[in-house]
mmCIF file of C-alpha atoms in Angstrom:
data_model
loop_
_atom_site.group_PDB
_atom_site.id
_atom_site.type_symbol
_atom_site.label_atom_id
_atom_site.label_comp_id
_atom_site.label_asym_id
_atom_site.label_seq_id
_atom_site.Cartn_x
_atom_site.Cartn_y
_atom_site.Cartn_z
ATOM 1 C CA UNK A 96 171.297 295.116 154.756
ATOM 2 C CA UNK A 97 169.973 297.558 157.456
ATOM 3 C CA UNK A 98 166.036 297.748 158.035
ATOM 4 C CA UNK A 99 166.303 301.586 157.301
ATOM 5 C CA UNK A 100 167.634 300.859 153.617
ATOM 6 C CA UNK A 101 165.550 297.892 153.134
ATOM 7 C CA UNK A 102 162.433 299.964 154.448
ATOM 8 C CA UNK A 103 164.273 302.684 151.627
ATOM 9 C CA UNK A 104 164.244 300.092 149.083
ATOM 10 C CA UNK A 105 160.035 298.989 149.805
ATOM 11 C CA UNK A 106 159.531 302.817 149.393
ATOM 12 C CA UNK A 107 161.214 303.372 146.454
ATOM 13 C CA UNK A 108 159.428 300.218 145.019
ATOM 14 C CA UNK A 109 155.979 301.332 146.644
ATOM 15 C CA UNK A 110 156.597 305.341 144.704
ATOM 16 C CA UNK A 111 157.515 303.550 141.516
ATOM 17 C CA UNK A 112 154.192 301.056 141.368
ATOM 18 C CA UNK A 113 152.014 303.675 142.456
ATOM 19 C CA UNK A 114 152.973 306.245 139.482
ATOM 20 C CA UNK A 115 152.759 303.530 137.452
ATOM 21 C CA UNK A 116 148.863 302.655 138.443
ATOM 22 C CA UNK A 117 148.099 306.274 138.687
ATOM 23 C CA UNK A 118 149.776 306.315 134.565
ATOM 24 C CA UNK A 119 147.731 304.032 133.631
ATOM 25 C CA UNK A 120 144.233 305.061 134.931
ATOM 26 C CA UNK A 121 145.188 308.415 134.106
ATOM 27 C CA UNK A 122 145.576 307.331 130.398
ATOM 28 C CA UNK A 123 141.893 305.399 130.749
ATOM 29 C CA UNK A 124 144.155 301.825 130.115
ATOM 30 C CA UNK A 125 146.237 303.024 126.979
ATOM 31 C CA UNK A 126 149.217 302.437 129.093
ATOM 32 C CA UNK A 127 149.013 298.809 130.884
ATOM 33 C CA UNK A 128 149.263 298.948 134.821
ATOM 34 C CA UNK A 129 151.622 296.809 136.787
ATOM 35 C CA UNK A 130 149.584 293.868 137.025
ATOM 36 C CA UNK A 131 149.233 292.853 133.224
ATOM 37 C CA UNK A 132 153.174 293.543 132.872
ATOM 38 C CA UNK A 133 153.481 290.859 135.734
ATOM 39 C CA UNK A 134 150.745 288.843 134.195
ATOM 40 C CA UNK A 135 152.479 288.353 131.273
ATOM 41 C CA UNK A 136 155.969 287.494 132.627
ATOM 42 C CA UNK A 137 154.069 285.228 135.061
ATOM 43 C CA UNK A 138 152.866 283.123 132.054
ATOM 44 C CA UNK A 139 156.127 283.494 129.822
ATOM 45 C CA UNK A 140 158.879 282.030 132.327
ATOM 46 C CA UNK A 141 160.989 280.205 129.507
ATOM 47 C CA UNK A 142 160.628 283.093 127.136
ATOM 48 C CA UNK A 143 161.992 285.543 129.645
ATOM 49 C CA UNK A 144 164.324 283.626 130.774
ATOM 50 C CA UNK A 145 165.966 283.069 127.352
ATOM 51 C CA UNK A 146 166.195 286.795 126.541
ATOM 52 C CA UNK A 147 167.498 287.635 129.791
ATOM 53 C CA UNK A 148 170.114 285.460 129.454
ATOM 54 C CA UNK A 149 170.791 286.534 125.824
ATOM 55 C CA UNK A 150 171.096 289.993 127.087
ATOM 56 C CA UNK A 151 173.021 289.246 130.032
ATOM 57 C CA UNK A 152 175.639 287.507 127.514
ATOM 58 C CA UNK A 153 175.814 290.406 125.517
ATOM 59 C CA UNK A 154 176.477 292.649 128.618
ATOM 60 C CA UNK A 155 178.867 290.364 130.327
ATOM 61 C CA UNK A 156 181.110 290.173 126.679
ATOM 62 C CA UNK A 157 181.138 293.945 125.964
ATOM 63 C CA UNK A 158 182.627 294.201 129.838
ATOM 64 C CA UNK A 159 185.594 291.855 128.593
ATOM 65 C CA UNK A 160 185.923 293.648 125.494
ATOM 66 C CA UNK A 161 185.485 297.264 127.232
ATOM 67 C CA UNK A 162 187.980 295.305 130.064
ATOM 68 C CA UNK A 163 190.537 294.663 127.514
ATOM 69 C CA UNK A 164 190.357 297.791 125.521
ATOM 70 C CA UNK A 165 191.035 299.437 129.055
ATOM 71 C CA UNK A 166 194.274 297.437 129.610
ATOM 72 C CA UNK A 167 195.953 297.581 126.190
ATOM 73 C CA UNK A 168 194.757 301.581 126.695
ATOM 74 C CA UNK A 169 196.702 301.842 129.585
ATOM 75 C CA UNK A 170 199.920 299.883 128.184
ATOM 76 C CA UNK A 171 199.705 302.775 125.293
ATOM 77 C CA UNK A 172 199.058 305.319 128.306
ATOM 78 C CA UNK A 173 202.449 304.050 129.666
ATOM 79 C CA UNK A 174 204.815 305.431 127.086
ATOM 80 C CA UNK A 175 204.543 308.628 127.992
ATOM 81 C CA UNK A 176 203.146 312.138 126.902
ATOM 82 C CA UNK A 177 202.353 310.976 122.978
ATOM 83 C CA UNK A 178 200.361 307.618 124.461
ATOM 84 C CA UNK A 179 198.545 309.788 127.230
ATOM 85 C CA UNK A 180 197.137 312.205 124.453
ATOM 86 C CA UNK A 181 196.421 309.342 122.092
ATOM 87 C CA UNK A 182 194.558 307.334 124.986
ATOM 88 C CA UNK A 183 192.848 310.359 126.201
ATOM 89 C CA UNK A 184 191.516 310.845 122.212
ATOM 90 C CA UNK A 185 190.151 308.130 121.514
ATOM 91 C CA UNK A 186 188.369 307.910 125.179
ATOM 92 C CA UNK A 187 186.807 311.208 124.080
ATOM 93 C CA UNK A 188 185.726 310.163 120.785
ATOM 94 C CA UNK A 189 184.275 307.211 121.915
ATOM 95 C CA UNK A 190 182.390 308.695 124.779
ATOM 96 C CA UNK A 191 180.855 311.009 122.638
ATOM 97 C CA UNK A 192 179.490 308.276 120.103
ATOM 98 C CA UNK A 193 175.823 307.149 120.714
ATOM 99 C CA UNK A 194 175.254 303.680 120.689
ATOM 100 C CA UNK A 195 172.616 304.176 118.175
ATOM 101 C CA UNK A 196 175.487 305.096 116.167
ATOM 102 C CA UNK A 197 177.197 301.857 116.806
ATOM 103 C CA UNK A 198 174.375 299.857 116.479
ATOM 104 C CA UNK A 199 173.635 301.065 113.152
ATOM 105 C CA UNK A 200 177.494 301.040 112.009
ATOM 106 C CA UNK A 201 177.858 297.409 113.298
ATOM 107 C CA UNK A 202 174.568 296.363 111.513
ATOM 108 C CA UNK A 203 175.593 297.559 108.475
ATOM 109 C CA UNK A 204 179.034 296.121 108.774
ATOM 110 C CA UNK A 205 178.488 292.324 110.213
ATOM 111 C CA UNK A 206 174.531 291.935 109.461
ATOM 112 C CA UNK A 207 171.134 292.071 111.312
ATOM 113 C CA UNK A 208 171.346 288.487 112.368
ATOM 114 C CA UNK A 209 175.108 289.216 113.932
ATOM 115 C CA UNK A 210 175.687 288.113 118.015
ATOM 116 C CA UNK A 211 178.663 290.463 118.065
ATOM 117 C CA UNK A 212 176.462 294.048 117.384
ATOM 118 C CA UNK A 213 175.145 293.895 120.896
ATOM 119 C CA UNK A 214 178.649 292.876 122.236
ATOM 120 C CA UNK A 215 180.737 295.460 120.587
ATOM 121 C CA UNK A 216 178.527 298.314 120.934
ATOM 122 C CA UNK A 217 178.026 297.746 124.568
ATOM 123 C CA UNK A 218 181.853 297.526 125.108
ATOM 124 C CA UNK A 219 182.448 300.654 122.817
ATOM 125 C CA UNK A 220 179.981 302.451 125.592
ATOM 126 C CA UNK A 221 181.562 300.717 128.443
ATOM 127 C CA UNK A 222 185.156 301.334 127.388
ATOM 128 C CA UNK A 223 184.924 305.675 128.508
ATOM 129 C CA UNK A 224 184.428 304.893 132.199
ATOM 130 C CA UNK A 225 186.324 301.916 132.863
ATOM 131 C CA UNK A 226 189.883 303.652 130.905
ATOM 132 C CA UNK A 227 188.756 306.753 133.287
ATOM 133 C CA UNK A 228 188.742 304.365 136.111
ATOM 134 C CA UNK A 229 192.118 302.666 135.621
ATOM 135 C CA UNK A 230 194.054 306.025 134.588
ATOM 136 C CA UNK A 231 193.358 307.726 137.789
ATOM 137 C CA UNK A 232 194.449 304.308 139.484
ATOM 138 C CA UNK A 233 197.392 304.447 137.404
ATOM 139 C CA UNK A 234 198.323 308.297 138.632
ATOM 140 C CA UNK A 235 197.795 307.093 141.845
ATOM 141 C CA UNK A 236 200.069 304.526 141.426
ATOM 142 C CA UNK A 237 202.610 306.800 140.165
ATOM 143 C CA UNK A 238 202.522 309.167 142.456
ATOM 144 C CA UNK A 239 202.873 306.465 145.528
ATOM 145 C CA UNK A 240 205.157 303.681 144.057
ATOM 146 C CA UNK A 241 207.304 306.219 141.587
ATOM 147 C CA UNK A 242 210.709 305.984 144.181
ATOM 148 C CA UNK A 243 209.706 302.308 144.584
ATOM 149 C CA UNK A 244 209.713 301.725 140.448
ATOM 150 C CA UNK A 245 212.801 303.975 140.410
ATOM 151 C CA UNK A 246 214.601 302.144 142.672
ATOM 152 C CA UNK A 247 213.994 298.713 141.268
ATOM 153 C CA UNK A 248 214.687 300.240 137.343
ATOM 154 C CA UNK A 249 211.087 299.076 136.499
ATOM 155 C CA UNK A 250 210.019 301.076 133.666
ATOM 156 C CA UNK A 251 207.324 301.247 130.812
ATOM 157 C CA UNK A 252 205.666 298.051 130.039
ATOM 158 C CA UNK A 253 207.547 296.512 133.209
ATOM 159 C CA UNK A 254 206.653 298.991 135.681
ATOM 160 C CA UNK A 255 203.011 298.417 134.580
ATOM 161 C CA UNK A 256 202.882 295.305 134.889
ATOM 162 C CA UNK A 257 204.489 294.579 138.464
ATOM 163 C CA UNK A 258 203.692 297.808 140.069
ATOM 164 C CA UNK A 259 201.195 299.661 137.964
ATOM 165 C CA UNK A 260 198.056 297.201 137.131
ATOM 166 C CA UNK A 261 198.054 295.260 140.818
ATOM 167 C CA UNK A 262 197.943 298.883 142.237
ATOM 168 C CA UNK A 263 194.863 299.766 140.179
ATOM 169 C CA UNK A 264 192.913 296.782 140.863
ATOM 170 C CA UNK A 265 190.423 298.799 143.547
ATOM 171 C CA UNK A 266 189.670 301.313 140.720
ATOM 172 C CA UNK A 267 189.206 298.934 137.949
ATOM 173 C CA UNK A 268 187.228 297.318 140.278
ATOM 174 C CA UNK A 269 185.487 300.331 141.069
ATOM 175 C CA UNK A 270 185.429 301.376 137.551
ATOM 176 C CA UNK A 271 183.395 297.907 136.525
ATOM 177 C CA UNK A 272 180.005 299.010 138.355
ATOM 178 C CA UNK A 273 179.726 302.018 135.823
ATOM 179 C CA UNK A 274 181.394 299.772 133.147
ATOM 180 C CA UNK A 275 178.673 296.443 133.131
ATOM 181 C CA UNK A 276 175.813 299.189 134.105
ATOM 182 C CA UNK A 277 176.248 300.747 130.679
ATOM 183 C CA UNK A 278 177.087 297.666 129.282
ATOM 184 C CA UNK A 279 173.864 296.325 130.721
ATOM 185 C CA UNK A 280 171.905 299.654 129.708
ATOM 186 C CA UNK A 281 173.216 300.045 125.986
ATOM 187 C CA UNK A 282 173.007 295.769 124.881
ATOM 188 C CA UNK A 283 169.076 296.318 124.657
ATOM 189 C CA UNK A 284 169.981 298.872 122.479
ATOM 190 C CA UNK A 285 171.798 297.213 120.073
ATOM 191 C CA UNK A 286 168.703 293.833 120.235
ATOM 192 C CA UNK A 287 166.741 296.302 119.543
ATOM 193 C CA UNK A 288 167.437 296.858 115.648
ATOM 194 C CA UNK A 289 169.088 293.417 114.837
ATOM 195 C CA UNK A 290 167.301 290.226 114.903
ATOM 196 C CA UNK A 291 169.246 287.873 117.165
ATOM 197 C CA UNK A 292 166.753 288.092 120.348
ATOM 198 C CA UNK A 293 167.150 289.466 123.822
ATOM 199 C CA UNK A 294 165.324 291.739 125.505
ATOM 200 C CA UNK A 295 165.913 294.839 123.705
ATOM 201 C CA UNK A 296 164.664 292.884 120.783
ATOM 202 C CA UNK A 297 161.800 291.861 122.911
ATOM 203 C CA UNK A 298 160.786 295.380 123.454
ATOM 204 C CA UNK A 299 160.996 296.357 119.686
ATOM 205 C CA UNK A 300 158.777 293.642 118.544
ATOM 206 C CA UNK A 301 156.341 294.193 120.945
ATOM 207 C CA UNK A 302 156.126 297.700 120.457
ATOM 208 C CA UNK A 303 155.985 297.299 116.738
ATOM 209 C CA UNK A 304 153.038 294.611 117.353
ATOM 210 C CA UNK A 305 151.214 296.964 119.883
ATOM 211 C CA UNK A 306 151.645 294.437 122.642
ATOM 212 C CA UNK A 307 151.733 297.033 125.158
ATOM 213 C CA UNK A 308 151.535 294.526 128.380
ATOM 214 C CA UNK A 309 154.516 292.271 127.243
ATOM 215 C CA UNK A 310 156.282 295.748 126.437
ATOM 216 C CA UNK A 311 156.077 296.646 129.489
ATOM 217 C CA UNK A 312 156.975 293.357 130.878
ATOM 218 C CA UNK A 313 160.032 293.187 129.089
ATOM 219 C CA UNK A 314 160.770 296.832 130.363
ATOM 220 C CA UNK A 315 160.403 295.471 134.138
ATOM 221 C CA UNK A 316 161.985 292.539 133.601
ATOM 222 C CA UNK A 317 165.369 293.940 132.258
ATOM 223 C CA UNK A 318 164.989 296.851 134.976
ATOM 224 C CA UNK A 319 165.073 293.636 137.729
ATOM 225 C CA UNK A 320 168.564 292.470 136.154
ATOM 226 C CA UNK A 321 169.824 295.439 136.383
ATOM 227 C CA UNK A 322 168.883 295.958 139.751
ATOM 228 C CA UNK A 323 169.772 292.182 141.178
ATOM 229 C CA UNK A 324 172.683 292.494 139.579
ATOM 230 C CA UNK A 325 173.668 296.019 140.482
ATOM 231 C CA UNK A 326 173.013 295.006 144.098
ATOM 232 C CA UNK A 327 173.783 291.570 144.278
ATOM 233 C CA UNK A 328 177.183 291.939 142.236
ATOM 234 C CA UNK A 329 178.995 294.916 141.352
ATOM 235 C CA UNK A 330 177.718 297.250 144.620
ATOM 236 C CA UNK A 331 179.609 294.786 146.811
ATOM 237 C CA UNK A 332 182.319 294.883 144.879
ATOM 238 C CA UNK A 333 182.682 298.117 144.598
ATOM 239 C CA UNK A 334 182.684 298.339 148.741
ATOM 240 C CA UNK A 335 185.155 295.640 148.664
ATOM 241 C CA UNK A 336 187.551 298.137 146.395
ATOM 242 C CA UNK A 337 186.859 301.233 148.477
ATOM 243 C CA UNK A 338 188.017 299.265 151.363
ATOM 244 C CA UNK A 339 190.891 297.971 149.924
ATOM 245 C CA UNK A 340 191.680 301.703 148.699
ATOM 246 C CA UNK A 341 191.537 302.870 152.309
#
């Protein structure tokens, strides 16, 4: 990491606290400044460390389910013009589904208490932008390997496999930042109206209990997953992809 974006990074940290502070004051206390939200995760280590890893669970299994979706999506892609319009359909419904929507669906159907709401509704979400990522790897592959495939007489279900997929591993890869961010955005969501923890349900509760400290706490601590994770994980991934792509 350069000094300039780590000195970009202290600012945008420095920006964020300060609005924060001036929030609270500006509200006469109503809204909790940064140092009770810290406070509070301070003196909660196990407790926050169980719901991020609940949530973090959640995130990581809607990826494989969005991950799967994408693949079997692109098999049906494969088959031509009545698979392309049939993938590209149910990309667009999906995408245009909130996961409130879900959440409530998947309550109703499975139960409050259910581990798999927060999983499927976060792969539901991730599932748009992954498939978007692997078709245009897959039209890329076409369009470069298509007298390659023609000349070995690889087609459909073969040509994806040998040629198609390896050649759309830099966009999948690409494709997963956007993926496990949403994934990692829209789990909270779904804790958020069951009852099988994490720290969406976190936030709920303590809302609902007018704890507005630990709210907040539980609002910082799931923007710091993102964030380590974002920059730890799937940013230098993504490089690695781009580089490969070039």
């Amino acid at each position: 990491m350069t000094a300039r974006r780590a000195a970009g990074y202290l600012l945008g940290v420095a920006l964020v606290i300060a609005v924060w502070q001036f929030s609270s004051e500006l509200s006469s206390g109503l809204i909790p400044g940064p140092a009770p939200a810290i406070r509070y995760l301070a003196a909660h280590p196990a407790e926050a460390a169980w719901s991020t890893a609940v949530t973090l669970v959640d995130a990581i299994g809607g990826y494989a389910v969005a991950s799967a979706m994408a693949v079997a999506g692109v098999a049906v892609y494969e088959l031509g013009d009545l698979g392309e319009s049939t993938v590209e359909t149910i990309r667009e419904i999906l995408h245009s589904v909130t996961p409130v929507a879900w959440s409530l669906a998947l309550l109703i159907l499975l139960g409050f208490s259910s581990r798999l709401v927060p999983i499927l509704v976060s792969g539901l979400s991730a599932f748009p932008p992954l498939e978007t990522s692997l078709i245009e790897g897959l039209n890329a592959s076409r369009a470069r390997f298509g007298d390659l495939a023609a000349a070995l007489g690889l087609r459909g279900l073969r040509r994806l496999a040998y040629i198609d997929l390896p050649a759309s591993v830099p966009y999948f890869a690409s494709g997963s930042r956007s993926a496990l961010g949403v994934a990692l955005i829209v789990s909270p969501v779904a804790e958020a109206f069951g009852t099988a923890g994490g720290i969406g349900y976190g936030l709920y509760l303590f809302f609902e209990l007018h704890q507005y400290a630990a709210f907040e706490a539980w609002s910082l601590l799931l923007v710091l997953v993102m964030v380590i994770i974002d920059l730890g994980a799937l940013r230098p991934i993504e490089r690695w992809a781009m580089k490969w792509m070039e």
